[in-house]
Short mmCIF file of C-alpha atoms in Angstrom, two decimals:
data_model
loop_
_atom_site.label_atom_id
_atom_site.label_comp_id
_atom_site.label_asym_id
_atom_site.label_seq_id
_atom_site.Cartn_x
_atom_site.Cartn_y
_atom_site.Cartn_z
CA MET M 1 2.72 22.99 -0.03
CA ALA M 2 4.55 22.34 -3.49
CA PHE M 3 7.56 23.41 -4.94
CA GLU M 4 7.63 22.22 -8.86
CA THR M 5 10.72 21.84 -11.09
CA SER M 6 11.88 20.15 -14.89
CA PHE M 7 14.00 18.16 -16.14
CA THR M 8 15.05 16.00 -19.09
CA LEU M 9 16.11 12.38 -19.94
CA THR M 10 17.72 11.70 -23.23
CA ASP M 11 17.41 8.06 -24.58
CA LEU M 12 21.13 7.33 -25.31
CA GLU M 13 20.24 4.90 -28.31
CA THR M 14 17.89 6.54 -30.05
CA GLY M 15 18.57 10.71 -29.25
CA LYS M 16 15.03 11.55 -28.13
CA VAL M 17 14.64 14.13 -24.93
CA TYR M 18 12.16 13.28 -22.99
CA PRO M 19 10.08 16.22 -20.51
CA PHE M 20 9.56 15.60 -16.95
CA ARG M 21 8.09 17.27 -13.86
CA ARG M 22 9.82 17.40 -10.73
CA THR M 23 7.59 18.00 -7.50
CA PHE M 24 9.10 18.84 -3.75
CA VAL M 25 6.30 18.43 -1.26
CA ALA M 26 6.33 19.84 2.28
CA SER M 27 3.24 17.72 3.30
CA SER M 28 2.61 18.35 7.65
CA GLU M 29 1.06 15.41 7.95
CA GLU M 30 4.22 13.25 6.83
CA ARG M 31 6.38 15.56 8.85
CA ARG M 32 3.47 14.60 12.18
CA ALA M 33 4.27 10.67 10.90
CA ALA M 34 8.48 11.15 11.49
CA ARG M 35 8.54 12.45 13.90
CA LYS M 36 6.48 10.81 15.91
CA ASN M 37 8.38 7.86 14.33
CA ARG M 38 11.47 9.51 15.28
CA ARG M 39 10.60 9.11 18.92
CA ARG M 40 9.63 5.82 19.09
CA LYS M 41 12.85 4.99 17.51
CA ILE M 42 15.01 6.90 20.12
CA THR M 43 12.63 5.69 23.04
CA LYS M 44 14.01 2.13 21.90
CA LEU M 45 17.48 2.80 20.23
CA CYS M 46 18.55 4.81 24.55
CA GLU M 47 16.83 1.06 26.22
CA ALA M 48 19.08 -0.77 24.00
CA ILE M 49 21.81 1.69 24.80
CA ASP M 50 20.66 1.04 28.72
CA LYS M 51 20.79 -2.84 27.94
CA VAL M 52 24.19 -2.67 26.78
CA GLN M 53 25.70 0.54 29.83
CA ARG M 54 24.49 -2.55 32.44
CA ASN M 55 26.08 -4.95 29.70
CA LEU M 56 30.06 -4.13 29.20
CA GLY M 57 32.34 -6.32 30.19
CA LEU M 58 29.91 -9.30 30.63
CA ARG M 59 29.13 -12.07 27.41
CA THR M 60 29.65 -10.80 24.23
CA LEU M 61 30.83 -7.52 25.43
CA THR M 62 33.43 -8.03 27.10
CA THR M 63 35.76 -5.92 24.86
CA PRO M 64 35.71 -2.11 23.14
CA GLU M 65 35.20 -3.45 19.31
CA ALA M 66 32.49 -6.05 20.32
CA VAL M 67 30.96 -2.85 22.08
CA LYS M 68 31.69 -0.37 19.16
CA ASP M 69 30.05 -3.49 17.04
CA ARG M 70 26.81 -3.55 19.00
CA MET M 71 26.12 0.35 18.99
CA LYS M 72 27.31 1.02 15.39
CA GLY M 73 24.01 -2.24 15.09
CA LEU M 74 21.53 -0.55 16.89
CA LEU M 75 22.02 3.13 14.78
CA ALA M 76 22.03 1.70 12.07
CA THR M 77 18.56 -0.20 12.66
CA ALA M 78 17.79 3.05 13.62
CA LYS M 79 18.61 5.11 10.73
CA LEU M 80 20.22 7.62 13.28
CA GLU M 81 23.82 7.65 13.26
CA ASP M 82 24.73 10.53 12.92
CA ALA M 83 22.10 12.20 15.54
CA PHE M 84 24.00 10.40 18.17
CA ASP M 85 27.53 11.18 19.65
CA TRP M 86 29.37 8.06 21.63
CA SER M 87 32.79 6.40 22.43
CA VAL M 88 34.11 3.88 24.64
CA GLU M 89 36.85 4.26 26.95
CA GLY M 90 38.53 1.43 29.17
CA GLN M 91 38.77 -2.36 28.91
CA GLY M 92 36.69 -5.24 30.14
CA ARG M 93 33.93 -4.90 33.19
CA ALA M 94 36.44 -1.07 33.10
CA MET M 95 34.57 0.43 30.32
CA ARG M 96 32.70 3.37 30.10
CA LEU M 97 30.48 4.49 27.21
CA GLN M 98 29.78 8.10 26.42
CA PHE M 99 26.70 8.09 24.38
CA THR M 100 24.75 12.06 23.78
CA LYS M 101 22.11 13.24 21.81
CA ASN M 102 23.79 15.90 18.44
CA GLU M 103 20.95 18.62 18.33
CA ALA M 104 22.35 19.96 15.32
CA ALA M 105 22.48 17.03 13.57
CA LEU M 106 18.89 16.27 14.62
CA ARG M 107 17.30 19.41 13.77
CA ARG M 108 19.03 19.08 10.42
CA LEU M 109 16.63 15.73 10.46
CA GLN M 110 13.39 17.65 11.64
CA GLN M 111 14.39 20.04 8.74
CA LEU M 112 13.26 17.44 5.75
CA ASP M 113 10.30 15.61 7.91
CA GLY M 114 7.13 15.31 5.82
CA VAL M 115 9.29 17.01 2.60
CA TYR M 116 9.71 14.06 -0.22
CA THR M 117 10.13 14.38 -4.16
CA LEU M 118 7.09 13.03 -6.67
CA VAL M 119 8.62 12.56 -10.62
CA THR M 120 6.20 13.05 -13.66
CA ASN M 121 6.14 12.94 -17.25
CA LEU M 122 2.07 14.70 -17.01
CA GLY M 123 2.27 17.95 -19.38
CA PRO M 124 1.17 21.08 -18.26
CA GLU M 125 -2.35 20.97 -18.51
CA TYR M 126 -2.15 19.08 -15.30
CA THR M 127 -1.80 21.14 -12.10
CA ASN M 128 0.23 20.25 -8.85
CA GLU M 129 -3.59 20.05 -7.53
CA GLN M 130 -4.41 17.55 -10.15
CA PHE M 131 -0.67 15.91 -10.05
CA LEU M 132 -0.71 15.09 -5.96
CA GLU M 133 -4.53 13.60 -6.13
CA ARG M 134 -3.89 11.43 -9.07
CA TYR M 135 -0.59 10.12 -6.98
CA LYS M 136 -3.03 9.98 -3.22
CA ARG M 137 -5.77 8.16 -5.67
CA GLN M 138 -3.02 5.47 -5.72
CA TYR M 139 -3.85 3.04 -3.17
CA LEU M 140 -7.24 2.27 -4.23
CA SER M 141 -4.98 0.39 -7.15
CA GLU M 142 -2.66 -1.30 -5.01
CA ARG M 143 -5.92 -2.11 -2.70
CA ARG M 144 -7.37 -4.33 -5.32
CA PHE M 145 -4.45 -6.31 -6.15
CA ALA M 146 -4.58 -6.99 -1.39
CA ASP M 147 -7.97 -8.05 -2.88
CA LEU M 148 -6.29 -10.98 -5.17
CA LYS M 149 -4.08 -12.01 -3.14
CA GLY M 150 -6.75 -12.13 -0.11
CA PRO M 151 -10.40 -13.25 -0.47
CA LEU M 152 -9.92 -13.38 -4.32
CA GLN M 153 -7.20 -16.84 -4.09
CA VAL M 154 -6.02 -16.60 -7.54
CA ARG M 155 -4.67 -19.09 -8.61
CA PRO M 156 -1.55 -18.19 -11.06
CA VAL M 157 -1.12 -20.44 -13.84
CA PHE M 158 3.24 -20.93 -13.74
CA TRP M 159 4.65 -20.50 -17.76
CA LYS M 160 7.61 -22.26 -18.52
CA ARG M 161 9.45 -20.25 -16.41
CA THR M 162 9.61 -20.54 -12.75
CA GLY M 163 8.08 -17.38 -10.70
CA ALA M 164 6.29 -15.62 -14.09
CA SER M 165 3.11 -16.71 -14.31
CA LEU M 166 -0.59 -14.92 -15.66
CA ARG M 167 -3.18 -14.08 -13.96
CA TRP M 168 -5.56 -12.71 -16.55
CA PRO M 169 -8.43 -11.39 -13.88
CA LEU M 170 -5.44 -9.02 -12.62
CA CYS M 171 -5.98 -6.81 -15.87
CA SER M 172 -9.64 -6.69 -15.23
CA THR M 173 -10.49 -7.28 -11.59
CA PRO M 174 -8.05 -4.38 -9.91
CA PRO M 175 -9.37 -1.83 -12.10
CA SER M 176 -13.50 -2.72 -12.35
CA CYS M 177 -13.11 -2.79 -8.16
CA SER M 178 -11.26 0.44 -8.26
CA THR M 179 -14.79 2.04 -10.04
CA ALA M 180 -16.90 1.38 -7.27
CA PRO M 181 -14.94 2.15 -4.32
CA GLY M 182 -18.74 3.10 -2.36
CA ALA M 183 -22.14 3.99 -3.72
CA GLY M 184 -22.65 7.27 -4.88
CA GLY M 185 -20.07 8.74 -4.54
CA GLN M 186 -19.52 7.65 -0.94
CA GLU M 187 -16.02 6.32 0.92
CA GLU M 188 -15.28 2.87 2.29
CA PRO M 189 -16.59 3.15 6.20
CA ASP M 190 -13.96 2.46 8.50
CA GLY M 191 -14.88 -1.13 10.32
CA ASP M 192 -17.10 -4.28 9.22
CA GLY M 193 -20.17 -1.59 7.84
CA TYR M 194 -22.35 -4.64 6.86
CA HIS M 195 -22.14 -8.22 6.52
CA PRO M 196 -23.23 -10.48 3.12
CA ASP M 197 -25.87 -11.99 4.82
CA GLY M 198 -27.56 -8.78 6.96
CA PRO M 199 -29.22 -6.44 5.72
CA LEU M 200 -28.27 -3.47 3.16
CA HIS M 201 -28.62 0.16 4.57
CA PRO M 202 -29.37 2.69 1.49
CA GLN M 203 -26.82 4.84 3.32
CA ALA M 204 -23.63 2.24 3.75
CA ALA M 205 -21.18 2.70 1.15
CA GLN M 206 -20.96 -0.35 -1.29
CA ALA M 207 -17.04 -1.45 -0.70
CA ALA M 208 -15.93 -3.35 -3.69
CA ARG M 209 -14.78 -6.25 -1.15
CA ARG M 210 -17.94 -6.61 0.53
CA LEU M 211 -19.81 -7.09 -2.40
CA MET M 212 -16.94 -10.36 -3.85
CA LEU M 213 -17.92 -11.33 -0.46
CA ALA M 214 -21.75 -11.03 -1.08
CA PHE M 215 -21.50 -13.07 -4.65
CA GLU M 216 -18.78 -15.48 -3.43
CA PHE M 217 -21.34 -18.76 -4.06
CA TYR M 218 -23.16 -16.85 -7.21
CA ALA M 219 -22.39 -19.38 -9.26
CA VAL M 220 -23.70 -19.74 -13.51
CA GLN M 221 -23.51 -23.45 -15.06
CA ARG M 222 -22.13 -23.23 -18.69
CA ARG M 223 -23.98 -26.26 -20.17
CA GLN M 224 -23.05 -27.98 -23.72
CA LEU M 225 -25.97 -29.94 -25.48
CA ALA M 226 -25.89 -30.38 -29.33
CA GLY M 227 -23.91 -27.34 -30.34
CA ASP M 228 -25.97 -25.44 -28.28
CA VAL M 229 -24.87 -23.37 -25.31
CA GLU M 230 -27.39 -22.61 -22.03
CA TYR M 231 -26.31 -21.22 -19.02
CA LEU M 232 -28.38 -22.22 -15.67
CA VAL M 233 -28.40 -19.19 -13.67
CA PRO M 234 -29.26 -19.47 -9.95
CA ARG M 235 -32.06 -16.98 -8.63
CA PRO M 236 -30.71 -14.11 -6.42
CA THR M 237 -30.65 -13.84 -2.81
CA PRO M 238 -32.47 -11.32 -1.29
CA LEU M 239 -29.29 -8.78 -0.58
CA GLN M 240 -27.71 -9.85 -4.56
CA GLN M 241 -31.06 -8.49 -5.62
CA GLN M 242 -31.07 -5.51 -3.46
CA ILE M 243 -27.81 -4.72 -5.09
CA PHE M 244 -28.99 -5.18 -8.50
CA GLU M 245 -31.02 -2.49 -8.49
CA THR M 246 -29.17 -0.52 -5.64
CA LEU M 247 -26.82 -0.36 -8.43
CA GLY M 248 -29.35 -0.37 -11.80
CA ILE M 249 -28.98 -3.61 -13.14
CA ASP M 250 -31.32 -5.09 -14.69
CA ARG M 251 -30.00 -8.00 -16.78
CA PRO M 252 -26.75 -8.63 -14.47
CA LEU M 253 -25.72 -11.48 -16.64
CA HIS M 254 -26.85 -10.28 -20.19
CA PHE M 255 -23.53 -10.75 -21.42
CA LEU M 256 -23.47 -14.51 -21.43
CA ASP M 257 -26.64 -15.35 -24.03
CA THR M 258 -29.49 -13.23 -25.05
CA SER M 259 -31.09 -16.83 -24.65
CA SER M 260 -30.52 -17.99 -21.34
CA PRO M 261 -33.60 -19.82 -19.43
CA GLU M 262 -35.32 -17.56 -16.63
CA PRO M 263 -33.55 -18.47 -13.15
CA GLN M 264 -34.53 -21.54 -11.36
#
């Protein structure tokens, strides 16, 4: 379920006005996740407060101020500051901590469970359904960045300024990988799927990271002799050849050189 409004932002320097769309989305899946997470936080919080109750007047909880600081820290960590009413009375071992749920505050929190806001500059030709679909597919590109930090192990090239790095595969690898999440439009399966050294089942989805594993040691040598450049292309393994055939690739390295020798 979604509800849309619109607003504009004005560039103070140029005076140009930019239109935006704001969509409020109510997701039942997000609601279930938020409420499950809150129940977990409340359970953990109550356990921590029980521990505070048992240690009133001992160690670091010898004063009301210390107990109040501990309670504020626990509630802030759980982000439930307004969801509970509590008070500290007495001194030393005679201190008493009163702690109860604020049911009205908890109900107000539940009203916002699963509700989030998306802002876009996409035009009215995109429906709310199309906008949401594009948003929910962002994980595909984010997964490609995880590949760069993981199996690809791309080494950064640093500029003069520390922290700024140049990774040209960042521009090419993620888009190319995200266009091949599966063969024939199939989604990537859960689990390990197939191993690069094992058989490729015709019905198995070919995840981009597994394709990269299959070609991890497929290296092309470039050699220059008397002004001529030639490439030594290794013979593909049966699995690599099967992948080429499945994807309809007759000449995988034709972009290198039309005069490349036959595989050795």
